[in-house]
Short mmCIF file of C-alpha atoms and ligand atoms in Angstrom, two decimals:
data_model
loop_
_atom_site.label_atom_id
_atom_site.label_comp_id
_atom_site.label_asym_id
_atom_site.label_seq_id
_atom_site.Cartn_x
_atom_site.Cartn_y
_atom_site.Cartn_z
CA MET A 1314 -112.38 173.78 -146.76
CA ARG A 1315 -110.70 173.82 -143.30
CA ARG A 1316 -112.87 172.88 -140.24
CA ILE A 1317 -113.43 175.70 -137.68
CA ALA A 1318 -112.76 175.13 -134.02
CA VAL A 1319 -113.44 177.77 -131.25
CA ILE A 1320 -111.28 177.10 -128.27
CA THR A 1321 -111.83 179.07 -124.89
CA GLY A 1322 -109.00 179.58 -122.58
CA ALA A 1323 -106.53 179.24 -125.44
CA SER A 1324 -104.02 181.86 -124.15
CA SER A 1325 -102.11 179.34 -121.94
CA GLY A 1326 -101.82 175.76 -120.69
CA ILE A 1327 -104.14 173.13 -121.91
CA GLY A 1328 -106.08 175.45 -124.37
CA GLU A 1329 -102.84 176.59 -125.90
CA ALA A 1330 -101.73 173.00 -126.39
CA ILE A 1331 -105.08 172.09 -127.94
CA ALA A 1332 -104.84 175.12 -130.35
CA ARG A 1333 -101.29 174.02 -131.52
CA THR A 1334 -102.30 170.44 -131.80
CA LEU A 1335 -105.56 171.21 -133.80
CA THR A 1336 -103.79 173.53 -136.05
CA ARG A 1337 -101.17 170.82 -136.89
CA GLU A 1338 -104.15 168.55 -137.74
CA GLY A 1339 -105.45 171.10 -140.17
CA TRP A 1340 -108.10 172.93 -138.15
CA ALA A 1341 -108.60 176.65 -138.40
CA CYS A 1342 -108.88 177.96 -134.78
CA VAL A 1343 -110.55 180.93 -133.08
CA LEU A 1344 -108.75 181.46 -129.85
CA VAL A 1345 -110.74 182.99 -126.98
CA ALA A 1346 -109.46 184.37 -123.58
CA ARG A 1347 -109.05 187.60 -121.76
CA ARG A 1348 -105.26 188.31 -122.24
CA GLU A 1349 -105.29 189.82 -125.65
CA GLU A 1350 -101.38 190.01 -126.16
CA ARG A 1351 -100.96 186.28 -125.21
CA LEU A 1352 -103.73 185.40 -127.70
CA ARG A 1353 -102.10 187.59 -130.43
CA ALA A 1354 -98.67 186.05 -129.92
CA LEU A 1355 -99.94 182.45 -130.35
CA ALA A 1356 -102.26 183.43 -133.26
CA ASP A 1357 -99.36 185.09 -135.14
CA GLU A 1358 -97.37 181.94 -134.57
CA ILE A 1359 -99.99 179.30 -135.60
CA GLY A 1360 -102.08 181.34 -137.92
CA ALA A 1361 -105.39 181.62 -135.95
CA GLU A 1362 -107.94 184.25 -135.18
CA ILE A 1363 -108.47 185.76 -131.77
CA GLU A 1364 -111.48 186.82 -129.71
CA VAL A 1365 -111.05 188.56 -126.37
CA CYS A 1366 -113.88 187.51 -124.03
CA ASP A 1367 -114.54 186.90 -120.34
CA VAL A 1368 -116.59 183.64 -120.54
CA GLY A 1369 -117.91 184.37 -116.92
CA ASP A 1370 -119.69 187.21 -118.33
CA ARG A 1371 -123.00 186.15 -120.16
CA ALA A 1372 -123.41 189.38 -122.18
CA ALA A 1373 -119.77 189.16 -123.31
CA VAL A 1374 -120.29 185.61 -124.45
CA GLU A 1375 -123.44 186.70 -126.41
CA ALA A 1376 -121.45 189.37 -128.11
CA LEU A 1377 -118.60 186.99 -128.76
CA ALA A 1378 -120.94 184.43 -130.39
CA ALA A 1379 -122.43 187.05 -132.57
CA ARG A 1380 -118.95 188.08 -133.84
CA VAL A 1381 -117.84 184.58 -134.42
CA LEU A 1382 -120.94 183.51 -136.19
CA GLU A 1383 -120.95 186.50 -138.52
CA ARG A 1384 -117.46 185.40 -139.75
CA HIS A 1385 -118.14 181.68 -139.37
CA PRO A 1386 -121.72 180.68 -139.73
CA THR A 1387 -120.67 177.02 -139.81
CA LEU A 1388 -118.53 175.72 -136.84
CA HIS A 1389 -117.28 172.14 -136.44
CA LEU A 1390 -115.88 172.20 -132.94
CA LEU A 1391 -116.23 174.10 -129.65
CA VAL A 1392 -113.77 173.33 -126.89
CA ASN A 1393 -115.01 174.68 -123.50
CA ASN A 1394 -111.66 174.80 -121.77
CA ALA A 1395 -111.44 178.17 -120.06
CA GLY A 1396 -111.10 177.59 -116.31
CA MET A 1397 -109.71 178.73 -112.98
CA PRO A 1398 -108.68 177.25 -109.72
CA ALA A 1399 -110.45 178.02 -106.48
CA ARG A 1400 -108.25 176.78 -103.66
CA GLY A 1401 -109.30 176.57 -100.09
CA THR A 1402 -111.93 174.50 -98.24
CA PHE A 1403 -115.60 175.67 -97.98
CA LEU A 1404 -114.73 176.78 -94.49
CA GLU A 1405 -112.42 179.55 -95.58
CA VAL A 1406 -112.96 180.22 -99.29
CA ASP A 1407 -113.91 183.59 -100.29
CA LEU A 1408 -117.59 183.54 -101.26
CA ASP A 1409 -116.96 185.87 -104.29
CA LEU A 1410 -114.54 183.28 -105.63
CA VAL A 1411 -117.16 180.50 -105.21
CA GLU A 1412 -119.49 182.49 -107.54
CA GLU A 1413 -116.66 183.41 -109.94
CA VAL A 1414 -115.54 179.85 -110.33
CA MET A 1415 -119.15 178.62 -111.06
CA ARG A 1416 -119.48 181.27 -113.65
CA VAL A 1417 -116.25 180.51 -115.36
CA ASN A 1418 -115.80 176.81 -115.10
CA TYR A 1419 -119.44 175.74 -115.40
CA LEU A 1420 -121.60 178.57 -116.78
CA GLY A 1421 -119.16 179.79 -119.35
CA GLY A 1422 -119.36 176.47 -121.10
CA VAL A 1423 -123.14 176.42 -120.83
CA TRP A 1424 -123.27 179.84 -122.39
CA CYS A 1425 -120.77 179.27 -125.19
CA SER A 1426 -122.56 176.05 -126.20
CA ARG A 1427 -125.93 177.67 -126.27
CA MET A 1428 -124.97 180.87 -127.99
CA LEU A 1429 -122.78 179.05 -130.71
CA GLN A 1430 -125.41 176.42 -131.14
CA PRO A 1431 -126.51 177.80 -134.42
CA GLY A 1432 -123.01 177.51 -135.98
CA LEU A 1433 -122.57 173.82 -134.54
CA GLU A 1434 -126.07 172.93 -135.99
CA ALA A 1435 -124.76 174.14 -139.34
CA GLY A 1436 -121.62 172.05 -138.82
CA ALA A 1437 -123.65 169.14 -137.86
CA LYS A 1438 -125.59 169.41 -141.18
CA ALA A 1439 -122.38 169.69 -143.08
CA GLY A 1440 -121.02 166.44 -141.90
CA GLY A 1441 -120.79 166.61 -138.08
CA ALA A 1442 -119.82 168.87 -135.11
CA HIS A 1443 -118.34 168.35 -131.76
CA ILE A 1444 -118.25 169.97 -128.28
CA VAL A 1445 -115.47 169.14 -125.98
CA ASN A 1446 -115.78 170.02 -122.27
CA LEU A 1447 -112.52 170.15 -120.41
CA VAL A 1448 -113.66 168.97 -117.01
CA SER A 1449 -111.40 167.38 -114.56
CA VAL A 1450 -111.03 164.35 -112.23
CA ALA A 1451 -112.27 166.89 -109.79
CA GLY A 1452 -115.64 166.49 -111.50
CA THR A 1453 -115.75 162.98 -110.07
CA VAL A 1454 -113.84 163.44 -106.75
CA SER A 1455 -114.82 165.93 -104.06
CA PHE A 1456 -111.42 167.46 -103.40
CA ALA A 1457 -111.77 169.33 -99.95
CA PRO A 1458 -108.66 171.55 -100.19
CA ALA A 1459 -110.25 173.02 -103.45
CA GLY A 1460 -113.96 172.48 -102.54
CA ALA A 1461 -115.45 175.17 -104.72
CA TYR A 1462 -113.31 174.11 -107.80
CA ALA A 1463 -114.53 170.52 -107.31
CA ALA A 1464 -118.05 171.69 -107.09
CA SER A 1465 -117.83 173.71 -110.27
CA LYS A 1466 -116.30 170.77 -112.08
CA HIS A 1467 -119.11 168.42 -110.74
CA ALA A 1468 -121.53 170.85 -112.11
CA GLN A 1469 -119.66 171.01 -115.46
CA LEU A 1470 -119.46 167.20 -115.77
CA ALA A 1471 -123.27 166.91 -115.05
CA TYR A 1472 -123.98 169.59 -117.68
CA SER A 1473 -121.69 167.92 -120.30
CA ARG A 1474 -123.16 164.39 -119.75
CA SER A 1475 -126.73 165.83 -119.77
CA LEU A 1476 -126.09 167.76 -123.02
CA GLY A 1477 -124.47 164.67 -124.55
CA ALA A 1478 -127.74 162.82 -123.71
CA ALA A 1479 -129.92 165.54 -125.22
CA LEU A 1480 -127.74 165.55 -128.36
CA HIS A 1481 -127.51 161.76 -128.67
CA ASP A 1482 -129.58 161.50 -131.87
CA SER A 1483 -128.01 164.49 -133.48
CA SER A 1484 -124.77 164.99 -135.41
CA ILE A 1485 -123.26 167.08 -132.68
CA GLN A 1486 -121.24 164.90 -130.31
CA VAL A 1487 -120.29 165.94 -126.86
CA HIS A 1488 -117.17 164.78 -125.31
CA SER A 1489 -116.01 165.13 -121.56
CA VAL A 1490 -112.34 165.11 -121.05
CA LEU A 1491 -111.19 164.64 -117.45
CA PRO A 1492 -107.52 165.20 -116.85
CA GLY A 1493 -105.78 164.56 -113.59
CA PHE A 1494 -103.10 166.90 -112.41
CA VAL A 1495 -101.54 168.78 -115.31
CA GLU A 1496 -98.55 171.17 -115.09
CA THR A 1497 -99.72 174.54 -116.27
CA GLU A 1498 -99.52 178.28 -115.26
CA GLY A 1499 -102.84 178.34 -113.54
CA PHE A 1500 -102.34 174.90 -111.99
CA PRO A 1501 -98.54 174.59 -111.04
CA GLN A 1502 -99.15 171.10 -109.63
CA LYS A 1503 -95.44 170.12 -109.15
CA LYS A 1504 -95.16 172.97 -106.71
CA VAL A 1505 -98.45 172.77 -104.92
CA LEU A 1506 -98.81 169.06 -104.49
CA LYS A 1507 -97.70 167.81 -101.15
CA SER A 1508 -97.66 164.07 -101.78
CA ARG A 1509 -94.63 162.72 -103.85
CA LEU A 1510 -97.00 159.94 -105.13
CA LEU A 1511 -99.51 162.45 -106.51
CA ARG A 1512 -96.64 164.49 -108.02
CA SER A 1513 -95.47 161.38 -109.93
CA PHE A 1514 -98.94 161.37 -111.82
CA VAL A 1515 -98.57 164.97 -113.09
CA ILE A 1516 -98.82 165.07 -116.88
CA GLU A 1517 -98.21 167.73 -119.55
CA ALA A 1518 -100.74 169.85 -121.42
CA ASP A 1519 -99.75 168.13 -124.71
CA ASP A 1520 -100.99 164.82 -123.26
CA VAL A 1521 -104.43 166.29 -122.76
CA ALA A 1522 -104.38 167.87 -126.18
CA ASN A 1523 -103.73 164.55 -127.74
CA THR A 1524 -106.66 162.96 -125.78
CA VAL A 1525 -108.90 165.76 -127.07
CA VAL A 1526 -107.97 164.77 -130.73
CA LYS A 1527 -108.43 161.01 -130.04
CA ALA A 1528 -111.81 161.66 -128.30
CA ILE A 1529 -113.08 163.54 -131.43
CA GLU A 1530 -111.58 161.09 -134.00
CA LYS A 1531 -112.92 157.99 -131.99
CA GLY A 1532 -116.23 159.44 -130.98
CA LYS A 1533 -115.58 158.81 -127.21
CA SER A 1534 -117.99 160.48 -124.90
CA GLU A 1535 -115.79 160.49 -121.75
CA CYS A 1536 -112.02 160.25 -121.41
CA VAL A 1537 -110.07 160.20 -118.19
CA VAL A 1538 -106.44 161.09 -118.77
CA PRO A 1539 -104.45 159.34 -117.63
CA TRP A 1540 -106.80 156.41 -117.01
CA PHE A 1541 -104.70 155.09 -114.07
CA PRO A 1542 -105.13 155.88 -111.26
CA TYR A 1543 -107.83 158.44 -111.68
CA ARG A 1544 -110.63 156.31 -113.08
CA LEU A 1545 -110.16 154.06 -110.10
CA VAL A 1546 -110.28 156.92 -107.65
CA GLY A 1547 -113.47 158.13 -109.27
CA ILE A 1548 -115.09 154.61 -108.87
CA ALA A 1549 -113.90 154.49 -105.29
CA GLN A 1550 -115.44 157.79 -104.46
CA ALA A 1551 -118.74 156.51 -105.99
CA VAL A 1552 -118.55 153.48 -103.62
CA ALA A 1553 -117.26 155.16 -100.33
CA PRO A 1554 -117.60 158.88 -100.97
CA GLY A 1555 -116.94 160.25 -97.46
CA LEU A 1556 -113.75 158.19 -96.96
CA VAL A 1557 -112.16 158.70 -100.34
CA ALA A 1558 -112.87 162.53 -100.19
CA ARG A 1559 -111.07 162.58 -96.62
CA PHE A 1560 -108.13 160.56 -97.85
CA VAL A 1561 -107.60 162.49 -101.16
CA GLY A 1562 -107.98 165.74 -99.25
CA MET A 1563 -105.21 164.84 -96.67
CA SER A 1564 -102.64 164.01 -99.31
CA ALA A 1565 -103.26 167.03 -101.31
CA HIS A 1566 -101.86 170.60 -101.22
CA ARG A 1567 -98.89 172.26 -99.45
CA GLY A 1568 -100.40 174.54 -96.85
CA GLU A 1569 -101.01 178.18 -97.51
CA SER A 1570 -98.79 178.38 -100.58
CA VAL A 1571 -101.49 177.15 -102.87
N1 NAP B 75 -103.94 171.89 -114.89
C1 NAP B 75 -104.69 170.94 -114.42
O1 NAP B 75 -104.15 170.17 -113.36
C2 NAP B 75 -106.00 170.62 -114.72
C3 NAP B 75 -106.64 169.43 -114.44
C4 NAP B 75 -107.79 169.19 -114.80
C5 NAP B 75 -108.56 170.04 -115.51
N2 NAP B 75 -108.08 171.26 -115.89
C6 NAP B 75 -108.94 172.24 -116.57
O2 NAP B 75 -108.24 172.61 -117.77
C7 NAP B 75 -108.70 173.92 -118.17
C8 NAP B 75 -107.41 174.61 -118.49
O3 NAP B 75 -106.74 174.93 -117.33
P1 NAP B 75 -105.13 175.02 -117.48
O4 NAP B 75 -104.51 174.00 -116.48
O5 NAP B 75 -104.58 174.98 -118.90
O6 NAP B 75 -104.85 176.51 -116.74
P2 NAP B 75 -104.29 177.81 -117.23
O7 NAP B 75 -102.96 177.65 -117.87
O8 NAP B 75 -104.41 178.72 -116.12
O9 NAP B 75 -105.26 178.17 -118.44
C9 NAP B 75 -106.57 178.67 -118.19
C10 NAP B 75 -107.12 179.30 -119.38
O10 NAP B 75 -108.34 179.78 -119.14
C11 NAP B 75 -108.51 181.20 -119.47
N3 NAP B 75 -109.52 181.89 -118.66
C12 NAP B 75 -109.56 181.86 -117.19
N4 NAP B 75 -110.68 182.53 -116.90
C13 NAP B 75 -111.21 183.03 -117.98
C14 NAP B 75 -112.29 183.79 -118.18
N5 NAP B 75 -113.07 184.33 -117.25
N6 NAP B 75 -112.69 184.10 -119.51
C15 NAP B 75 -112.06 183.59 -120.55
N7 NAP B 75 -110.90 182.76 -120.37
C16 NAP B 75 -110.50 182.55 -119.08
C17 NAP B 75 -107.15 181.76 -119.23
O11 NAP B 75 -106.92 182.78 -120.02
P3 NAP B 75 -106.93 184.39 -119.70
O12 NAP B 75 -106.40 184.50 -118.27
O13 NAP B 75 -106.12 185.08 -120.77
O14 NAP B 75 -108.36 184.75 -119.75
C18 NAP B 75 -106.25 180.51 -119.77
O15 NAP B 75 -106.18 180.63 -121.21
C19 NAP B 75 -109.44 174.46 -116.99
O16 NAP B 75 -110.88 174.24 -117.22
C20 NAP B 75 -109.06 173.61 -115.84
O17 NAP B 75 -110.00 173.54 -114.83
C21 NAP B 75 -106.80 171.59 -115.48
#
């Protein structure tokens, strides 16, 4: 029997790459996002199911979970990947955007995990289940030019680590994947990054998808991708938070175009 994976934010970028990679590895995927046409085109190509849902809407996630669990009472993997940018410092960012980014990047994953928990518990009994949270290096580094985004990712990482600890003695493993800059539709890094040095570290969505598969296969609780230089920046921020946040912020985005 094929293992079942639910992937949020599968209509583009990293989520799409994860869906393609998992399908090649033999998983059956349920693709979740808001843009139905994009989901349908990918699903037709790779042979997956789709679910249209705004993960930032708690009632919508509840309805999604009911539909998925009716078809698949046993789930083996949930990838909480749906996410959005929120550019601008806390001095200027639209306050509605601050709320939205918390709902989508942080709460969406919390709701999906809780509401799909019965399926994952059934998967755990049937040999093991996994939750992968697509966080970001912005979960460990306070990035001033995208302050609300960094705050949402700090919250998401705290949730992911805390859920992992709560499930430590169970057969549901929690994995936090922290990519650095990745070139995607929502995050066109090569265009928006000001520093040539930072642009040289931009990776592709497939690199992240491969890391997700490795994290699951090797049981890794936390993966930074690529390890260099981002893990070091995270450590530096822990040691000298104010200094590193200022330095990283200065070398970041190209003015208003982001
Ligand atoms: N690219 C980077 O540099 C980078 C680095 C670190 C971490 N990440 C994280 O990786 C994840 C994927 O981002 P990406 O780079 O692949 O960007 P992307 O290409 O813009 O993809 C974002 C995905 O999330 C979905 N999404 C957004 N809001 C949603 C909502 N309210 N409900 C349901 N789905 C929603 C989008 O689909 P619809 O618009 O169709 O709903 C899309 O499929 C995000 O969590 C992001 O924070 C990205």
